[in-house]
Amino acid sequence: MAITVQNPSYWDLFNTTNDGYSIKIPPYQRPYVWDTKKIGQLLTDWKEFLDTSSKGAPQYYYMGSLIVHIDHTNKILNIVDGQQ
């Protein structure tokens, strides 16, 4: 099994949701980090970024490190780890 490491832009990574991919936080993540309010804010921020980027606004968005496992078989973006 090979591991591929990539450094895509947030646009490239999260625009895959247009292909039927869903974003998930696996159950092994620490629950205190991903409460409903924080998840909602994160998704709102990403949506605003993607919406403004598609309208020609600057495509810069800093969020720190984020490790995502892309499950192509099940079309899932698993958020594995991130800067807290």
Short mmCIF file of N, CA, C and O in Angstrom, two decimals:
data_model
loop_
_atom_site.label_atom_id
_atom_site.label_comp_id
_atom_site.label_asym_id
_atom_site.label_seq_id
_atom_site.Cartn_x
_atom_site.Cartn_y
_atom_site.Cartn_z
N MET A 1 0.85 -1.17 0.00
CA MET A 1 0.00 0.00 0.00
C MET A 1 0.89 1.24 0.00
O MET A 1 1.81 1.35 0.78
N ALA A 2 0.60 2.16 -0.87
CA ALA A 2 1.37 3.39 -0.97
C ALA A 2 0.59 4.55 -0.35
O ALA A 2 -0.63 4.60 -0.43
N ILE A 3 1.31 5.44 0.27
CA ILE A 3 0.70 6.66 0.82
C ILE A 3 1.13 7.82 -0.06
O ILE A 3 2.31 8.00 -0.32
N THR A 4 0.18 8.57 -0.51
CA THR A 4 0.45 9.74 -1.33
C THR A 4 0.23 10.98 -0.50
O THR A 4 -0.84 11.16 0.08
N VAL A 5 1.24 11.82 -0.43
CA VAL A 5 1.14 13.07 0.31
C VAL A 5 1.00 14.20 -0.70
O VAL A 5 1.77 14.29 -1.65
N GLN A 6 0.00 15.04 -0.48
CA GLN A 6 -0.26 16.16 -1.38
C GLN A 6 -0.42 17.42 -0.56
O GLN A 6 -0.71 17.37 0.63
N ASN A 7 -0.26 18.54 -1.20
CA ASN A 7 -0.47 19.83 -0.56
C ASN A 7 -1.42 20.65 -1.44
O ASN A 7 -1.03 21.65 -2.02
N PRO A 8 -2.68 20.21 -1.54
CA PRO A 8 -3.62 20.93 -2.40
C PRO A 8 -4.09 22.22 -1.75
O PRO A 8 -4.01 22.39 -0.54
N SER A 9 -4.59 23.11 -2.57
CA SER A 9 -5.23 24.31 -2.03
C SER A 9 -6.55 23.87 -1.39
O SER A 9 -7.07 22.79 -1.68
N TYR A 10 -7.09 24.71 -0.52
CA TYR A 10 -8.39 24.39 0.08
C TYR A 10 -9.45 24.29 -1.02
O TYR A 10 -10.34 23.46 -0.95
N TRP A 11 -9.34 25.13 -2.02
CA TRP A 11 -10.29 25.08 -3.14
C TRP A 11 -10.25 23.71 -3.81
O TRP A 11 -11.27 23.07 -4.00
N ASP A 12 -9.03 23.23 -4.13
CA ASP A 12 -8.91 21.94 -4.80
C ASP A 12 -9.40 20.79 -3.92
O ASP A 12 -10.07 19.88 -4.39
N LEU A 13 -9.07 20.84 -2.64
CA LEU A 13 -9.46 19.77 -1.75
C LEU A 13 -10.96 19.73 -1.53
O LEU A 13 -11.62 18.71 -1.71
N PHE A 14 -11.55 20.84 -1.15
CA PHE A 14 -12.96 20.83 -0.76
C PHE A 14 -13.91 21.02 -1.93
O PHE A 14 -15.10 20.82 -1.78
N ASN A 15 -13.39 21.33 -3.10
CA ASN A 15 -14.24 21.38 -4.27
C ASN A 15 -14.58 19.96 -4.73
O ASN A 15 -15.47 19.78 -5.54
N THR A 16 -13.90 18.94 -4.20
CA THR A 16 -14.24 17.56 -4.54
C THR A 16 -15.64 17.21 -4.05
O THR A 16 -16.23 16.24 -4.51
N THR A 17 -16.18 18.00 -3.11
CA THR A 17 -17.53 17.72 -2.63
C THR A 17 -18.54 17.86 -3.76
O THR A 17 -19.63 17.30 -3.68
N ASN A 18 -18.18 18.58 -4.82
CA ASN A 18 -19.06 18.66 -5.98
C ASN A 18 -19.17 17.32 -6.69
O ASN A 18 -20.06 17.10 -7.49
N ASP A 19 -18.22 16.42 -6.43
CA ASP A 19 -18.24 15.10 -7.05
C ASP A 19 -18.94 14.07 -6.15
O ASP A 19 -18.74 12.88 -6.32
N GLY A 20 -19.70 14.53 -5.19
CA GLY A 20 -20.43 13.62 -4.32
C GLY A 20 -19.68 13.21 -3.07
O GLY A 20 -20.13 12.33 -2.35
N TYR A 21 -18.53 13.82 -2.79
CA TYR A 21 -17.78 13.50 -1.57
C TYR A 21 -18.43 14.20 -0.37
O TYR A 21 -18.94 15.30 -0.49
N SER A 22 -18.37 13.54 0.77
CA SER A 22 -18.84 14.17 2.00
C SER A 22 -17.65 14.34 2.93
O SER A 22 -16.65 13.66 2.82
N ILE A 23 -17.78 15.30 3.85
CA ILE A 23 -16.73 15.58 4.82
C ILE A 23 -17.16 14.95 6.13
O ILE A 23 -18.27 15.17 6.60
N LYS A 24 -16.27 14.17 6.72
CA LYS A 24 -16.59 13.49 7.97
C LYS A 24 -15.46 13.67 8.97
O LYS A 24 -14.31 13.85 8.60
N ILE A 25 -15.81 13.62 10.23
CA ILE A 25 -14.84 13.60 11.31
C ILE A 25 -14.94 12.21 11.92
O ILE A 25 -15.97 11.86 12.49
N PRO A 26 -13.89 11.39 11.76
CA PRO A 26 -13.95 10.01 12.23
C PRO A 26 -14.19 9.92 13.74
O PRO A 26 -13.81 10.82 14.49
N PRO A 27 -14.79 8.84 14.20
CA PRO A 27 -15.11 8.70 15.62
C PRO A 27 -13.88 8.64 16.53
O PRO A 27 -14.00 8.89 17.72
N TYR A 28 -12.70 8.35 15.98
CA TYR A 28 -11.51 8.30 16.82
C TYR A 28 -10.94 9.69 17.12
O TYR A 28 -10.01 9.81 17.89
N GLN A 29 -11.49 10.74 16.54
CA GLN A 29 -11.07 12.09 16.87
C GLN A 29 -11.51 12.43 18.29
O GLN A 29 -12.56 11.97 18.75
N ARG A 30 -10.73 13.26 18.94
CA ARG A 30 -11.09 13.67 20.30
C ARG A 30 -12.40 14.46 20.28
O ARG A 30 -12.51 15.47 19.61
N PRO A 31 -13.41 14.01 21.00
CA PRO A 31 -14.73 14.63 20.91
C PRO A 31 -14.79 16.07 21.42
O PRO A 31 -15.59 16.85 20.94
N TYR A 32 -13.96 16.44 22.37
CA TYR A 32 -14.06 17.80 22.91
C TYR A 32 -13.62 18.85 21.92
O TYR A 32 -13.97 20.02 22.03
N VAL A 33 -12.88 18.46 20.92
CA VAL A 33 -12.39 19.42 19.93
C VAL A 33 -13.48 19.74 18.90
O VAL A 33 -13.60 20.86 18.45
N TRP A 34 -14.29 18.75 18.55
CA TRP A 34 -15.23 18.90 17.46
C TRP A 34 -16.68 18.97 17.96
O TRP A 34 -17.50 18.16 17.60
N ASP A 35 -16.99 19.98 18.77
CA ASP A 35 -18.38 20.13 19.17
C ASP A 35 -19.18 20.74 18.02
O ASP A 35 -18.64 21.20 17.03
N THR A 36 -20.47 20.70 18.13
CA THR A 36 -21.36 21.13 17.06
C THR A 36 -21.10 22.57 16.64
O THR A 36 -21.09 22.89 15.44
N LYS A 37 -20.88 23.46 17.58
CA LYS A 37 -20.65 24.87 17.27
C LYS A 37 -19.38 25.05 16.44
O LYS A 37 -19.37 25.78 15.45
N LYS A 38 -18.30 24.37 16.84
CA LYS A 38 -17.04 24.50 16.11
C LYS A 38 -17.12 23.89 14.71
O LYS A 38 -16.57 24.44 13.76
N ILE A 39 -17.79 22.78 14.59
CA ILE A 39 -17.97 22.17 13.27
C ILE A 39 -18.76 23.11 12.37
O ILE A 39 -18.41 23.34 11.21
N GLY A 40 -19.83 23.67 12.90
CA GLY A 40 -20.65 24.61 12.12
C GLY A 40 -19.85 25.81 11.66
O GLY A 40 -19.96 26.24 10.50
N GLN A 41 -19.02 26.37 12.55
CA GLN A 41 -18.20 27.52 12.19
C GLN A 41 -17.18 27.17 11.12
O GLN A 41 -16.97 27.92 10.17
N LEU A 42 -16.55 26.01 11.25
CA LEU A 42 -15.57 25.56 10.26
C LEU A 42 -16.22 25.40 8.89
O LEU A 42 -15.71 25.90 7.89
N LEU A 43 -17.36 24.74 8.84
CA LEU A 43 -18.04 24.54 7.55
C LEU A 43 -18.53 25.86 6.96
O LEU A 43 -18.47 26.06 5.74
N THR A 44 -19.00 26.77 7.80
CA THR A 44 -19.42 28.09 7.32
C THR A 44 -18.23 28.85 6.73
O THR A 44 -18.34 29.44 5.65
N ASP A 45 -17.10 28.81 7.43
CA ASP A 45 -15.90 29.48 6.93
C ASP A 45 -15.47 28.92 5.58
O ASP A 45 -15.14 29.66 4.66
N TRP A 46 -15.44 27.58 5.47
CA TRP A 46 -15.04 26.97 4.19
C TRP A 46 -16.01 27.33 3.08
O TRP A 46 -15.60 27.64 1.97
N LYS A 47 -17.30 27.31 3.37
CA LYS A 47 -18.29 27.63 2.33
C LYS A 47 -18.13 29.07 1.87
O LYS A 47 -18.14 29.35 0.67
N GLU A 48 -17.95 29.99 2.80
CA GLU A 48 -17.75 31.39 2.43
C GLU A 48 -16.49 31.55 1.58
O GLU A 48 -16.48 32.28 0.59
N PHE A 49 -15.42 30.86 1.96
CA PHE A 49 -14.18 30.93 1.18
C PHE A 49 -14.40 30.41 -0.23
O PHE A 49 -14.03 31.05 -1.21
N LEU A 50 -15.01 29.24 -0.35
CA LEU A 50 -15.23 28.66 -1.67
C LEU A 50 -16.17 29.52 -2.51
O LEU A 50 -15.97 29.69 -3.71
N ASP A 51 -17.21 30.09 -1.88
CA ASP A 51 -18.14 30.95 -2.62
C ASP A 51 -17.45 32.20 -3.14
O ASP A 51 -17.64 32.60 -4.28
N THR A 52 -16.63 32.85 -2.31
CA THR A 52 -15.96 34.07 -2.75
C THR A 52 -14.84 33.76 -3.74
O THR A 52 -14.59 34.52 -4.66
N SER A 53 -14.18 32.60 -3.58
CA SER A 53 -13.11 32.22 -4.50
C SER A 53 -13.65 31.98 -5.90
O SER A 53 -13.02 32.31 -6.88
N SER A 54 -14.84 31.40 -5.97
CA SER A 54 -15.42 31.12 -7.28
C SER A 54 -15.89 32.39 -7.97
O SER A 54 -16.14 32.39 -9.16
N LYS A 55 -15.99 33.49 -7.23
CA LYS A 55 -16.43 34.76 -7.82
C LYS A 55 -15.25 35.67 -8.16
O LYS A 55 -15.42 36.85 -8.41
N GLY A 56 -14.03 35.13 -8.15
CA GLY A 56 -12.87 35.90 -8.56
C GLY A 56 -12.17 36.65 -7.44
O GLY A 56 -11.22 37.37 -7.68
N ALA A 57 -12.62 36.51 -6.20
CA ALA A 57 -11.95 37.16 -5.07
C ALA A 57 -10.62 36.45 -4.81
O ALA A 57 -10.42 35.33 -5.27
N PRO A 58 -9.71 37.08 -4.08
CA PRO A 58 -8.43 36.41 -3.78
C PRO A 58 -8.67 35.04 -3.13
O PRO A 58 -9.59 34.88 -2.34
N GLN A 59 -7.86 34.08 -3.50
CA GLN A 59 -8.06 32.72 -3.03
C GLN A 59 -7.10 32.38 -1.89
O GLN A 59 -6.50 31.32 -1.87
N TYR A 60 -6.95 33.26 -0.92
CA TYR A 60 -6.08 33.02 0.22
C TYR A 60 -6.93 32.76 1.45
O TYR A 60 -7.85 33.50 1.75
N TYR A 61 -6.59 31.68 2.14
CA TYR A 61 -7.32 31.32 3.35
C TYR A 61 -6.35 30.57 4.23
O TYR A 61 -5.87 29.50 3.86
N TYR A 62 -6.03 31.09 5.40
CA TYR A 62 -5.11 30.41 6.29
C TYR A 62 -5.89 29.76 7.42
O TYR A 62 -6.66 30.41 8.11
N MET A 63 -5.65 28.47 7.58
CA MET A 63 -6.31 27.77 8.65
C MET A 63 -5.32 26.94 9.46
O MET A 63 -5.68 26.30 10.42
N GLY A 64 -4.08 26.92 9.08
CA GLY A 64 -3.11 26.07 9.75
C GLY A 64 -3.09 24.70 9.09
O GLY A 64 -3.65 24.49 8.03
N SER A 65 -2.42 23.78 9.73
CA SER A 65 -2.28 22.46 9.14
C SER A 65 -3.58 21.66 9.29
O SER A 65 -4.32 21.81 10.25
N LEU A 66 -3.82 20.83 8.32
CA LEU A 66 -5.00 19.98 8.32
C LEU A 66 -4.62 18.69 7.61
O LEU A 66 -4.08 18.72 6.51
N ILE A 67 -4.87 17.57 8.25
CA ILE A 67 -4.58 16.28 7.63
C ILE A 67 -5.91 15.63 7.29
O ILE A 67 -6.77 15.44 8.16
N VAL A 68 -6.07 15.32 6.02
CA VAL A 68 -7.31 14.74 5.53
C VAL A 68 -7.00 13.42 4.83
O VAL A 68 -6.10 13.35 4.00
N HIS A 69 -7.74 12.38 5.19
CA HIS A 69 -7.63 11.11 4.49
C HIS A 69 -8.78 11.07 3.48
O HIS A 69 -9.95 11.19 3.86
N ILE A 70 -8.43 10.92 2.21
CA ILE A 70 -9.45 10.87 1.17
C ILE A 70 -9.76 9.41 0.88
O ILE A 70 -8.91 8.65 0.43
N ASP A 71 -10.98 9.04 1.17
CA ASP A 71 -11.47 7.68 0.92
C ASP A 71 -12.22 7.72 -0.41
O ASP A 71 -13.41 8.06 -0.46
N HIS A 72 -11.51 7.40 -1.49
CA HIS A 72 -12.13 7.47 -2.82
C HIS A 72 -13.20 6.39 -3.01
O HIS A 72 -14.17 6.62 -3.74
N THR A 73 -13.04 5.26 -2.35
CA THR A 73 -14.01 4.18 -2.50
C THR A 73 -15.40 4.61 -2.01
O THR A 73 -16.40 4.37 -2.68
N ASN A 74 -15.43 5.25 -0.84
CA ASN A 74 -16.70 5.68 -0.25
C ASN A 74 -16.99 7.17 -0.45
O ASN A 74 -17.98 7.67 0.07
N LYS A 75 -16.11 7.86 -1.18
CA LYS A 75 -16.24 9.30 -1.45
C LYS A 75 -16.39 10.11 -0.16
O LYS A 75 -17.36 10.84 0.04
N ILE A 76 -15.39 9.94 0.72
CA ILE A 76 -15.40 10.64 2.01
C ILE A 76 -14.08 11.35 2.21
O ILE A 76 -13.01 10.79 1.95
N LEU A 77 -14.14 12.60 2.69
CA LEU A 77 -12.97 13.33 3.15
C LEU A 77 -12.97 13.24 4.67
O LEU A 77 -13.78 13.87 5.33
N ASN A 78 -12.09 12.42 5.23
CA ASN A 78 -12.00 12.24 6.68
C ASN A 78 -11.00 13.25 7.25
O ASN A 78 -9.82 13.21 6.88
N ILE A 79 -11.45 14.11 8.11
CA ILE A 79 -10.54 15.05 8.78
C ILE A 79 -9.87 14.27 9.90
O ILE A 79 -10.49 13.91 10.89
N VAL A 80 -8.58 13.99 9.72
CA VAL A 80 -7.84 13.15 10.63
C VAL A 80 -7.20 13.98 11.75
O VAL A 80 -7.21 13.60 12.90
N ASP A 81 -6.64 15.11 11.39
CA ASP A 81 -5.98 15.94 12.40
C ASP A 81 -5.90 17.36 11.87
O ASP A 81 -5.92 17.60 10.69
N GLY A 82 -5.78 18.29 12.81
CA GLY A 82 -5.65 19.68 12.43
C GLY A 82 -5.01 20.48 13.54
O GLY A 82 -4.97 20.05 14.69
N GLN A 83 -4.50 21.63 13.18
CA GLN A 83 -3.90 22.52 14.18
C GLN A 83 -5.00 23.03 15.09
O GLN A 83 -6.07 23.42 14.63
N GLN A 84 -4.73 23.02 16.38
CA GLN A 84 -5.80 23.41 17.32
C GLN A 84 -5.43 24.64 18.08
O GLN A 84 -4.33 24.97 18.27
#
